[in-house]
CSV table of C-alpha atoms in Angstrom, one decimal:
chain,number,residue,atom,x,y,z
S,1,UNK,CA,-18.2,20.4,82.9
S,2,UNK,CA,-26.3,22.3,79.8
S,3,UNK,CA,-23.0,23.2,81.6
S,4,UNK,CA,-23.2,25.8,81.0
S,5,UNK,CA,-26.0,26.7,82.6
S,6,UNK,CA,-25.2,28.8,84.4
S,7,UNK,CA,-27.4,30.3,86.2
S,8,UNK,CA,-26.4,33.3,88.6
S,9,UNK,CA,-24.8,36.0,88.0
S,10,UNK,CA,-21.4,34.5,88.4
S,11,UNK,CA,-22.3,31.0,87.0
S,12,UNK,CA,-24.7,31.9,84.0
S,13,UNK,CA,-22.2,30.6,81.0
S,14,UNK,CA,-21.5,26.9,81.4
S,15,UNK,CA,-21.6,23.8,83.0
S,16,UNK,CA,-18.7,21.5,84.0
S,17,UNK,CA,-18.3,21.8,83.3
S,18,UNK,CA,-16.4,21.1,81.9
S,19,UNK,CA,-12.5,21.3,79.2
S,20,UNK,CA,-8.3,21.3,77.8
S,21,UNK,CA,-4.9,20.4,74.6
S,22,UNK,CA,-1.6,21.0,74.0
S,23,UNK,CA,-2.4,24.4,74.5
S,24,UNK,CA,-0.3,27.5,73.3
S,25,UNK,CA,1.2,28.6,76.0
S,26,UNK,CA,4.1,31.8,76.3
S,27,UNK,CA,6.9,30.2,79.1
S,28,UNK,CA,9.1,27.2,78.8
S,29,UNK,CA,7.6,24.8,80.8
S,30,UNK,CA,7.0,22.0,79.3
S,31,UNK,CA,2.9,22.1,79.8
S,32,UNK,CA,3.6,25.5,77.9
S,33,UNK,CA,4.4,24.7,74.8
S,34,UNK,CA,5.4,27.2,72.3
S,35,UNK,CA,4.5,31.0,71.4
S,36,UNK,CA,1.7,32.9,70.2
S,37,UNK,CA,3.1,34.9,67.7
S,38,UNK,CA,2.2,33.7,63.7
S,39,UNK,CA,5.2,34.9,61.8
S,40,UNK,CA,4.1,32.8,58.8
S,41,UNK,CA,1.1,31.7,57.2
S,42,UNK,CA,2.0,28.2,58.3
S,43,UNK,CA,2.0,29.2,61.8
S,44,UNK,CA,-1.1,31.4,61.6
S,45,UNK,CA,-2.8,28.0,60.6
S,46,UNK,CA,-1.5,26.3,63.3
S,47,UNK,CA,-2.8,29.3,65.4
S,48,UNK,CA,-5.9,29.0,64.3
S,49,UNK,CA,-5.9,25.3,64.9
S,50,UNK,CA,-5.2,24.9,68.2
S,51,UNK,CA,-7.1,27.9,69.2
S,52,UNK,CA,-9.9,26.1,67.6
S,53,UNK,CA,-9.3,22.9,70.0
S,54,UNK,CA,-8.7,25.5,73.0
S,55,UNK,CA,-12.5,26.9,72.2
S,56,UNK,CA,-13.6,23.5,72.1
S,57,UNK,CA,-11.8,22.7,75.8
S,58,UNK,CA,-13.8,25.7,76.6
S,59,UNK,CA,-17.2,24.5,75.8
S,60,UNK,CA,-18.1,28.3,74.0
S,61,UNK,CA,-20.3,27.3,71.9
S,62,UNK,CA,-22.6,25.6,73.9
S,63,UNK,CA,-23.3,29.1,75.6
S,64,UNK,CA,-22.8,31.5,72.6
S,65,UNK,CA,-24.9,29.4,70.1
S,66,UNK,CA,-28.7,29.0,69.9
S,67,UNK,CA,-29.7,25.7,68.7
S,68,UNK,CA,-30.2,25.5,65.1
S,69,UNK,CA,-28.6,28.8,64.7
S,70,UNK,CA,-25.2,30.5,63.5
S,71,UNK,CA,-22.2,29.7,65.3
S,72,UNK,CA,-21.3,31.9,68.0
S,73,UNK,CA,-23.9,34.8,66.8
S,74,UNK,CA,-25.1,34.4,70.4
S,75,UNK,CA,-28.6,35.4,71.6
S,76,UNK,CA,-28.6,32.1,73.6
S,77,UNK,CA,-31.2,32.9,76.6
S,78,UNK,CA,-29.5,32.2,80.4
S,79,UNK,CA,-31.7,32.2,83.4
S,80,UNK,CA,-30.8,33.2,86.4
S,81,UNK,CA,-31.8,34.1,89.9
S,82,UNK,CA,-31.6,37.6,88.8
S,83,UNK,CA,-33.7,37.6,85.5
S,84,UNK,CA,-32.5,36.5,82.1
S,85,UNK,CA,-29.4,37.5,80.3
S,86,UNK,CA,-28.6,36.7,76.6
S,87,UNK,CA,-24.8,36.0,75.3
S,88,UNK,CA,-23.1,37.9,73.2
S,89,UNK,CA,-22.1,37.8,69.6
S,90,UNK,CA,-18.3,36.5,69.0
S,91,UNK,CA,-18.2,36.3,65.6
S,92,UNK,CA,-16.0,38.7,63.5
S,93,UNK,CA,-18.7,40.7,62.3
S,94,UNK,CA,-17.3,44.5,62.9
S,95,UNK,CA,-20.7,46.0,64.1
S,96,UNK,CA,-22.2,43.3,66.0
S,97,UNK,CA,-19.3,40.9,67.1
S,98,UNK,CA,-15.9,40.6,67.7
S,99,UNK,CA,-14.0,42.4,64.5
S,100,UNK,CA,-13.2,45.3,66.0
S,101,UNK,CA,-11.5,43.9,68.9
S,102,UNK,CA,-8.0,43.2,69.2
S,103,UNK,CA,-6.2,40.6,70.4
S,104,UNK,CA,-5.1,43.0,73.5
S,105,UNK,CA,-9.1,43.6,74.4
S,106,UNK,CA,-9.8,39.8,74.0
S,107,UNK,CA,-7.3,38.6,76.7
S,108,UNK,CA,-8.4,41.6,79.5
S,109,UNK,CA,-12.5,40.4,78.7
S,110,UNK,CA,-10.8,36.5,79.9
S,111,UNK,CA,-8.1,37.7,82.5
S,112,UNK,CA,-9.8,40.7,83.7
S,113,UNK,CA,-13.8,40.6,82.6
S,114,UNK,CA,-13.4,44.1,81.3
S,115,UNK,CA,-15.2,44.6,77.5
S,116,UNK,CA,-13.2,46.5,75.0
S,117,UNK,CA,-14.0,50.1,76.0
S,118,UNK,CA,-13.4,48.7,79.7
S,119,UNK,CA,-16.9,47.7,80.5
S,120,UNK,CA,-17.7,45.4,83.8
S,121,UNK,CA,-18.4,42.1,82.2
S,122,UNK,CA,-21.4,40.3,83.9
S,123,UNK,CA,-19.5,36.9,85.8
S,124,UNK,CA,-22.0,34.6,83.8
S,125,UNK,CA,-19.2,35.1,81.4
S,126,UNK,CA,-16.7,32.5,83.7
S,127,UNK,CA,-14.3,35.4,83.7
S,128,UNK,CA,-13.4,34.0,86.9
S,129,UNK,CA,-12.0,30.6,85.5
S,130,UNK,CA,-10.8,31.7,82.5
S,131,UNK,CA,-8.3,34.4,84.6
S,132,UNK,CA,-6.3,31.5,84.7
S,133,UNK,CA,-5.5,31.3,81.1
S,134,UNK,CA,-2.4,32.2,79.8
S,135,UNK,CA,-1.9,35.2,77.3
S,136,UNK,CA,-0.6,32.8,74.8
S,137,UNK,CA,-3.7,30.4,75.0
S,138,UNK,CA,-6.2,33.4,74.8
S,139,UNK,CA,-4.3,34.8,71.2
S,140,UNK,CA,-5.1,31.1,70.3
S,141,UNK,CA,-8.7,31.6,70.8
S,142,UNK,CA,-8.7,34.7,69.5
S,143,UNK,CA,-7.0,34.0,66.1
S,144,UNK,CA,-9.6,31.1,66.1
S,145,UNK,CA,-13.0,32.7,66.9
S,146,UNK,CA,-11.5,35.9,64.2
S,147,UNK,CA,-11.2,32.8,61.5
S,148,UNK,CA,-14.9,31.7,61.8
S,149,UNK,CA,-18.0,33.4,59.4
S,150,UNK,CA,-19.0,36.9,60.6
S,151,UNK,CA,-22.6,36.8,61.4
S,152,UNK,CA,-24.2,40.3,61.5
S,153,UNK,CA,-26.9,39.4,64.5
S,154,UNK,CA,-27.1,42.5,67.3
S,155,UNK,CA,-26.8,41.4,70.7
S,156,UNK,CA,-29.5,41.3,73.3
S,157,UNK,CA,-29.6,43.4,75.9
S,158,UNK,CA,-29.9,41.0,79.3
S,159,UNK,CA,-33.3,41.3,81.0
S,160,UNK,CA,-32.0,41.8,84.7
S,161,UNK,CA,-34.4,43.2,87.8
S,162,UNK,CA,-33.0,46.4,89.6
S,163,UNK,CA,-30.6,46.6,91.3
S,164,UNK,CA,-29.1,43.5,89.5
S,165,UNK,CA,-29.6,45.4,85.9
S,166,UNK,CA,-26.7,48.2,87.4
S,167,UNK,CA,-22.8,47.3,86.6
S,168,UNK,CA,-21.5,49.5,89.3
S,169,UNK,CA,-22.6,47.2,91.5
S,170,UNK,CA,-20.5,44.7,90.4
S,171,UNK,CA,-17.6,46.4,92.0
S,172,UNK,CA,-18.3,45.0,95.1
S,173,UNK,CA,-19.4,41.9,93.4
S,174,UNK,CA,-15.7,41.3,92.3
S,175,UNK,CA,-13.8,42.1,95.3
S,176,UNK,CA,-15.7,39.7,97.5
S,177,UNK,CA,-15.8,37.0,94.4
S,178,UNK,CA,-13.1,37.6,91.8
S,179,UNK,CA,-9.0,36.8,92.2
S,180,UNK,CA,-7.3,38.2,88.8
S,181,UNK,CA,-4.1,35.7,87.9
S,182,UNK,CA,-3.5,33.2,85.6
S,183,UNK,CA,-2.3,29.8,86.9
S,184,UNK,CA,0.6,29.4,88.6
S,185,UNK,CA,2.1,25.8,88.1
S,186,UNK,CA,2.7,24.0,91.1
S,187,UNK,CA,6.6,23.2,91.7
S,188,UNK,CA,6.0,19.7,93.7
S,189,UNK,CA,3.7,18.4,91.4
S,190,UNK,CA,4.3,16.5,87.8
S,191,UNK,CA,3.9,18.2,85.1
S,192,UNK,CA,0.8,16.4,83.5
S,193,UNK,CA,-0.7,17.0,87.3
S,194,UNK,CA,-0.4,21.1,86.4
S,195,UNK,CA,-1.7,20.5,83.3
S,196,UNK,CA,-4.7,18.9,84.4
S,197,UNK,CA,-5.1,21.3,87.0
S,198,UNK,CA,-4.6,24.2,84.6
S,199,UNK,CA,-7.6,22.5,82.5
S,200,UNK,CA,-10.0,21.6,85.3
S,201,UNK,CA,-9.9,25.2,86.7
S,202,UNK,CA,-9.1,27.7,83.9
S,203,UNK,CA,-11.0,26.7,80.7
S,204,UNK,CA,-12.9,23.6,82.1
S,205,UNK,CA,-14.6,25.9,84.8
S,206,UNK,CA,-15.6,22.9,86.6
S,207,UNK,CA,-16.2,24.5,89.7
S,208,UNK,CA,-18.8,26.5,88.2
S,209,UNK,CA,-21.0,23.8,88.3
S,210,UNK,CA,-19.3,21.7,91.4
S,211,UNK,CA,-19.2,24.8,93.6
S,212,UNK,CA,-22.1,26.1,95.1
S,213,UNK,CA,-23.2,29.7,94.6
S,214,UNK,CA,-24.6,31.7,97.8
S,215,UNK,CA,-27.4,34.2,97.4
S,216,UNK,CA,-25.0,37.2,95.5
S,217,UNK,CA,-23.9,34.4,92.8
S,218,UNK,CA,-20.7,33.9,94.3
S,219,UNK,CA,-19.0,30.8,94.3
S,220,UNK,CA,-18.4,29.4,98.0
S,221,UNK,CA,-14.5,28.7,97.7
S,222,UNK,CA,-14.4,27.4,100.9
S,223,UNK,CA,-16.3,24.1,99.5
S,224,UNK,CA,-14.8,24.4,95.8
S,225,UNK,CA,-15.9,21.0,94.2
S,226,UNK,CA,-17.9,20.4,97.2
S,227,UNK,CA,-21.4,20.1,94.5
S,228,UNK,CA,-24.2,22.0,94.6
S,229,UNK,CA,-28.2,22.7,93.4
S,230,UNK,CA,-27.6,23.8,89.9
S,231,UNK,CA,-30.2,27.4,90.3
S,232,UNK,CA,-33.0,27.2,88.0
S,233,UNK,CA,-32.4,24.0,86.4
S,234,UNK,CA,-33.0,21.5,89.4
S,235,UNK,CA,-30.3,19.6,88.5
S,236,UNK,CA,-27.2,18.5,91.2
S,237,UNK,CA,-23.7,18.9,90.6
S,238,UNK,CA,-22.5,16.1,93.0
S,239,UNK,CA,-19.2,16.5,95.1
S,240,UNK,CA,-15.8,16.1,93.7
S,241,UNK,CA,-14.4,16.2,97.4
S,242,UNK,CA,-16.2,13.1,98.9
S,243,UNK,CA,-16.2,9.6,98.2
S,244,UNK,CA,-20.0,9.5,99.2
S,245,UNK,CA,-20.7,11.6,95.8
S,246,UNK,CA,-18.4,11.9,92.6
S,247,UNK,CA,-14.8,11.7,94.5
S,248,UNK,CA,-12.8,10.2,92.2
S,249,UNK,CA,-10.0,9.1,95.0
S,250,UNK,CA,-10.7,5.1,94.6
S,251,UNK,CA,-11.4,5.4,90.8
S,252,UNK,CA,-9.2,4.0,88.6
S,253,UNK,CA,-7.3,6.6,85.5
S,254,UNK,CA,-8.7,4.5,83.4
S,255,UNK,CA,-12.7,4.4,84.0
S,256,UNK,CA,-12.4,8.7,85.1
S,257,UNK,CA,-10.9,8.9,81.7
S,258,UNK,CA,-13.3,6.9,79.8
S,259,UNK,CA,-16.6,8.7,81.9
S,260,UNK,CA,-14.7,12.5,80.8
S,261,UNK,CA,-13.9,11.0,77.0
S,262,UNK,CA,-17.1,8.8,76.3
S,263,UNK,CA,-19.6,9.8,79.0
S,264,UNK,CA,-19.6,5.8,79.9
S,265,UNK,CA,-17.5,3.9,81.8
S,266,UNK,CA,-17.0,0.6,84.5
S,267,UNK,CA,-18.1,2.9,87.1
S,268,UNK,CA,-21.0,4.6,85.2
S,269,UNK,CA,-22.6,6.9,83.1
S,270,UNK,CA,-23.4,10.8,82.4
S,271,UNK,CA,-26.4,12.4,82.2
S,272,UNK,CA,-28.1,15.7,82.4
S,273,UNK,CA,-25.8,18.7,82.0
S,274,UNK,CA,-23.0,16.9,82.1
S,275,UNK,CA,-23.6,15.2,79.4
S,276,UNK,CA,-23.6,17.9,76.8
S,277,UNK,CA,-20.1,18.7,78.4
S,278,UNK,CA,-18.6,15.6,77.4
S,279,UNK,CA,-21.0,15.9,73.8
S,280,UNK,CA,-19.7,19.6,73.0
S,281,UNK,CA,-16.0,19.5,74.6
S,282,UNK,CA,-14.7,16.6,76.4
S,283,UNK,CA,-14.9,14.0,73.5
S,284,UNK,CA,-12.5,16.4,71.3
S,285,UNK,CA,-9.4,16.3,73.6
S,286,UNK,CA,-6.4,14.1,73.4
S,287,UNK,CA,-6.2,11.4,75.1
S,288,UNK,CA,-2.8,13.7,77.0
S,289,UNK,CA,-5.3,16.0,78.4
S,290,UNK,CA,-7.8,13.7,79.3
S,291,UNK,CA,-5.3,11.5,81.5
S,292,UNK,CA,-4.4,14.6,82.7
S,293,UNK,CA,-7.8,16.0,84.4
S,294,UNK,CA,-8.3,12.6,85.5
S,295,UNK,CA,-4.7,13.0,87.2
S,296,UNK,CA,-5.6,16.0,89.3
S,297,UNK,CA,-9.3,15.1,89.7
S,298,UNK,CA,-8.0,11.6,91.2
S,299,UNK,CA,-6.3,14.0,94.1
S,300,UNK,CA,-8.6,16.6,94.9
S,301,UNK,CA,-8.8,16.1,98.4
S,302,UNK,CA,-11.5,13.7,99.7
S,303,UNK,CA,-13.7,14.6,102.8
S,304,UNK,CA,-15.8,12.2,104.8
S,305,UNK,CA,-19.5,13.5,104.9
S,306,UNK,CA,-20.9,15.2,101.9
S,307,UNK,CA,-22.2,18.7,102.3
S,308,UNK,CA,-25.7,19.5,103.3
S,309,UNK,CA,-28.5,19.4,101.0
S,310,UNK,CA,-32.2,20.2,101.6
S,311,UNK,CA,-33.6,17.2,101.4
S,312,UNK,CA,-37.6,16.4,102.2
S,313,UNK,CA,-37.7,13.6,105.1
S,314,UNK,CA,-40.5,10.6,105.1
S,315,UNK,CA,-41.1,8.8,108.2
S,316,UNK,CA,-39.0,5.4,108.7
S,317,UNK,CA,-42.7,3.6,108.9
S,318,UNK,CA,-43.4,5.1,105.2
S,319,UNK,CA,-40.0,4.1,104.1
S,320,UNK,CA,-40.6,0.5,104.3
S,321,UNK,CA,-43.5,1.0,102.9
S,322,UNK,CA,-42.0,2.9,100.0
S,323,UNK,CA,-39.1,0.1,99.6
S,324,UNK,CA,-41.4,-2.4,99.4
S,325,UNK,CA,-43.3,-1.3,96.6
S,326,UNK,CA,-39.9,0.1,94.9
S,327,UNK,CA,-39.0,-3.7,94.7
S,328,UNK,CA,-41.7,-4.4,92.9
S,329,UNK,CA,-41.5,-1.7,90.3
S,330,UNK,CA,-38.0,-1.8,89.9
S,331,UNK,CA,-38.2,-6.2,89.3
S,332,UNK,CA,-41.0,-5.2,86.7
S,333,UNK,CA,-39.6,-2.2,85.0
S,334,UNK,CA,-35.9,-1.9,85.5
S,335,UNK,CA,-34.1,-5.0,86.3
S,336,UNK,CA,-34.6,-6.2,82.3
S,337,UNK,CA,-31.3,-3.7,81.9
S,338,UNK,CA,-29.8,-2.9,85.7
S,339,UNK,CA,-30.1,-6.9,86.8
S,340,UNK,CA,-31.7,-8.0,90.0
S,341,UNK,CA,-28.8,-7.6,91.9
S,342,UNK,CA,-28.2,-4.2,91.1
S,343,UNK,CA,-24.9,-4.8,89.0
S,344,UNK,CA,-26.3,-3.8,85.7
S,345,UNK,CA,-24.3,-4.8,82.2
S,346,UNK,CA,-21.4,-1.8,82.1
S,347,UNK,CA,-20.5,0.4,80.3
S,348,UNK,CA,-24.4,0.2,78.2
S,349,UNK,CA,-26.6,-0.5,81.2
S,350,UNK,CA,-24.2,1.2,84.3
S,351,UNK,CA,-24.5,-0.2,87.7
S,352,UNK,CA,-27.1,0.9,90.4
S,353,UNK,CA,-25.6,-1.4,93.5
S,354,UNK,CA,-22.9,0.6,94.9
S,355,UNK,CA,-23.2,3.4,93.1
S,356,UNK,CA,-22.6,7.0,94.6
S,357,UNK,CA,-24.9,9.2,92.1
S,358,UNK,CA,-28.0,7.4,93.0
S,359,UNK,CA,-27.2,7.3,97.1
S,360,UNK,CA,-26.1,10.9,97.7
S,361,UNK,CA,-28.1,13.2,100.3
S,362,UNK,CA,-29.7,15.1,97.5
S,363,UNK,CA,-31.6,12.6,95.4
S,364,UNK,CA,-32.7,15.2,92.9
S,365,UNK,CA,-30.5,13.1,89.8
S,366,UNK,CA,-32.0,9.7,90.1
S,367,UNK,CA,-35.7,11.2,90.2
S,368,UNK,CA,-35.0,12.7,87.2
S,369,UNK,CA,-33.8,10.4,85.2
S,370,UNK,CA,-36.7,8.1,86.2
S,371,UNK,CA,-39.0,10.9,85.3
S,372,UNK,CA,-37.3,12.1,81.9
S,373,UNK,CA,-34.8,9.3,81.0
S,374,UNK,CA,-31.8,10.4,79.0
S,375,UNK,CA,-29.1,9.3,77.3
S,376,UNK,CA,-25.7,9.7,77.5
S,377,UNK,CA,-23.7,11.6,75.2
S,378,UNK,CA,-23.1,10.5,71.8
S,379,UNK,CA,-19.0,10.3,71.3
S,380,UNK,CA,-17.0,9.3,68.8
S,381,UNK,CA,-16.1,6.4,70.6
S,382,UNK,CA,-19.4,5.2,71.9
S,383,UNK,CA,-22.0,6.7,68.8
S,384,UNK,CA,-25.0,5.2,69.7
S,385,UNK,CA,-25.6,5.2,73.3
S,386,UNK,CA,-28.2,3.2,75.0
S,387,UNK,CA,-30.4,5.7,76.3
S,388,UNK,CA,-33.1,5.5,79.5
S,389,UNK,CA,-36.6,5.5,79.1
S,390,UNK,CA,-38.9,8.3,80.5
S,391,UNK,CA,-41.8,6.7,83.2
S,392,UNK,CA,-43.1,10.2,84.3
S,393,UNK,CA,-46.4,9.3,81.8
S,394,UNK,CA,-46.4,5.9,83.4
S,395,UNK,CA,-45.5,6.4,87.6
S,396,UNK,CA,-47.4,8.4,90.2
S,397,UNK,CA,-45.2,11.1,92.3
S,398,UNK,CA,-45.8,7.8,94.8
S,399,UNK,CA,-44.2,5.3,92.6
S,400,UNK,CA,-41.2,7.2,91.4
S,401,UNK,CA,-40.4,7.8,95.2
S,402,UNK,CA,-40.9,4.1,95.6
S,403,UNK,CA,-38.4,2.9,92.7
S,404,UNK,CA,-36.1,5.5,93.9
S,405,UNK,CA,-36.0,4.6,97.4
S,406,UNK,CA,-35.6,0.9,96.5
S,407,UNK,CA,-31.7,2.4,94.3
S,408,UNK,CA,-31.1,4.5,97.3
S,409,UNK,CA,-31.3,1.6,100.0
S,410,UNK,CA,-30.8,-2.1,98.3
S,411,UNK,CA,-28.0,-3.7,97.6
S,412,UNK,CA,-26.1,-2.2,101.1
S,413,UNK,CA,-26.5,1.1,99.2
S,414,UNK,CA,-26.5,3.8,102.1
S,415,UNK,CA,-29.1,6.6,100.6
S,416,UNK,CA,-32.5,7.5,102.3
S,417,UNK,CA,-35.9,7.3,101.3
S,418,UNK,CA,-37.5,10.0,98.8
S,419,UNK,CA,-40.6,11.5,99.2
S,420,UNK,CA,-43.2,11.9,96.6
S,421,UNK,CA,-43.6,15.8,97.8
S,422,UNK,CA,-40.1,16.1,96.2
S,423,UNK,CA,-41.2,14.3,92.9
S,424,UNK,CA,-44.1,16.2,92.5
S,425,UNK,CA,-41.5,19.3,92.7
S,426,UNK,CA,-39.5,18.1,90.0
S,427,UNK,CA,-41.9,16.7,87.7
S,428,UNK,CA,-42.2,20.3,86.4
S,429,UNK,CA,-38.6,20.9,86.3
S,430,UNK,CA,-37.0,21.8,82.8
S,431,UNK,CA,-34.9,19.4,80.8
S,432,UNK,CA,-32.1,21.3,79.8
């Protein structure tokens, strides 16, 4: 669940998407675990450990890291809908970071998105999410991030237009958007069900990127996990709640937890933003948490029609047309790797014929990776990915929609066709 990405004002810190471990938790429930409080050098280190895994669950440093720079000095540009804001320095360093907070200010900037002197946070800080998380698994973090090499780097001051650049506006802003509470485990449901629940939708923040945003950044609960246009980077988180998209309902454990651990599985592959999810966060979890996400992604509840997505319409005469030559091109240029029938050579070359991500309404993921390529994530378990080839230097916006359309519509798949207005649109797009 880059994820992180994100792009309005309530969605301008991560992607996934995505994150999750034995976490430090304060009750006795056994997806709880033990207390907080160090009373020994021995347990400050083990403090420091997990919170260490807990940041990773997190995904933090893909938003409070530049590339190529110090580790959580910040200063990593966001943009959004509402100009451009800059994350913040979390390092230890008294004047510019973190050293000056305590533990006590840390938790109310992740249960309450309140600074230390009791500031409005902006909500690209997942504040939102990370409500959820239990006092005992934010003093993790915190003894974690304090641990880490003070890096004397000032923040930047966001670049927001008026009336967005004012914090009293987000008053409003959080009573329409923002429920304070951290998660409550549900009493009929296992115990590895709550913890994956307590992962998917506290540190994970998947429904950052799964939910879409309406025009004041706020996420639309009423279709949590329902997908969405990722804002400003033309990317499409696809639906968790239908089989049509990403619904996970007739996966198997098995190949969710391989796609969240490796970024490849039976079923297929990740790409895009995703893929620096699984690269920065997923691929360091225990095997425990993974099966656990899977768990309660398996049961979000599945609907039958996907939402609506703009999508540009071509004539059914112009479709054929389109198919035909997409058969062409893809015999020529993709079939070497994805096989004629569609089938492809899993988990290295993932399957096109009945696959959702290339057959949803909004066909914005396929024509990208046509124009760009990619590769998966490189994991510990799969290290050298096979990767995609670009053909934006090599196709017309005419022949990507062609190749495209012919994924969307053989093999019984049930997409539409894709016009080349829609290419030319994303040809431009950026790639991270």
């Amino acid at each position: 669940m880059k994820r992180k990405t994100l792009f309005a004002l309530s969605a301008v810190i991560m992607v996934a998407a995505a994150a999750l471990v034995p976490v430090l938790w304060s009750g006795s429930d056994n997806i709880h675990g033990g207390s907080a409080m160090a009373a020994s050098p021995a347990d400050q280190a083990a403090l420091i450990k997990k919170g260490e895994y807990l940041a990773r669950a997190g995904d933090c440093v893909a938003c409070h890291t530049v590339r190529g720079g110090k580790p959580f000095a910040g200063g990593l540009p966001m943009a959004t809908p509402f100009g451009t804001m800059y994350t913040p320095n979390i390092t230890p360093d008294e004047q510019y970071g973190i050293g000056k907070w305590s533990s006590d200010d840390f938790y109310r900037a992740m249960h309450t998105g309140r600074g230390k002197n009791g500031e409005l946070l902006y909500p690209g800080f997942p504040f939102t999410s990370y409500t959820k998380v239990t006092r005992a698994d934010s003093d993790a973090i915190y003894a974690y991030l304090r641990s880490v090499t003070p890096v004397a780097q000032p923040s930047r001051e966001h670049e927001l237009r008026f009336p967005f650049n004012q914090r009293n506006m987000l008053i409003g802003w959080r009573t329409l958007f923002f429920r304070e509470g951290e998660y409550k485990p549900d009493p009929t449901k296992s115990v590895e069900w709550n913890r994956g629940a307590y992962l998917v939708e506290g540190l994970g923040h998947c429904g950052m990127c799964h939910t879409s945003i309406n025009a004041l950044g706020g996420s639309n609960q009423s279709a949590a996990f329902a997908g969405g246009l990722i804002p400003l980077q033309n990317w499409y988180a696809p639906s968790l709640t239908s089989s049509k998209e990403a619904g996970l309902g007739d996966w198997d454990l098995k190949d969710i937890s391989d796609l969240l651990k490796t970024g490849v599985s039976q079923r297929g592959a990740v790409f895009g933003p995703m893929s620096e999810v699984v690269h920065n966060s997923l691929q360091y979890m225990t095997d425990e948490d993974i099966r656990a996400m899977s768990t309660y992604l398996k049961t979000i509840p599945q609907k039958k029609e996907a939402p609506e997505t703009i999508q540009l319409e071509t004539s059914a005469a112009f479709g054929k047309e389109l198919f035909e030559q997409g058969k062409k091109i893809y015999n020529d240029q993709c079939a070497k790797c994805h096989a004629e029938n569609g089938l492809g050579y899993p988990p290295h070359f993932p399957p096109l014929a009945n696959n959702q991500s290339v057959q949803m309404q909004s066909a914005v993921n396929p024509i990208r990776m046509v124009l760009n390529g990619g590769y998966p994530p490189s994991t510990h378990a799969n290290p050298e990915p096979y990767g995609m080839p670009p053909f934006a230097h090599s196709m017309s916006d005419q022949e990507v929609a062609a190749v495209v359309t012919y994924l969307r519509m053989a093999w019984g798949n049930k997409g539409t066709p894709v016009s080349p207005q829609q290419v030319n649109e994303l040809r431009s797009a950026p790639l991270d």
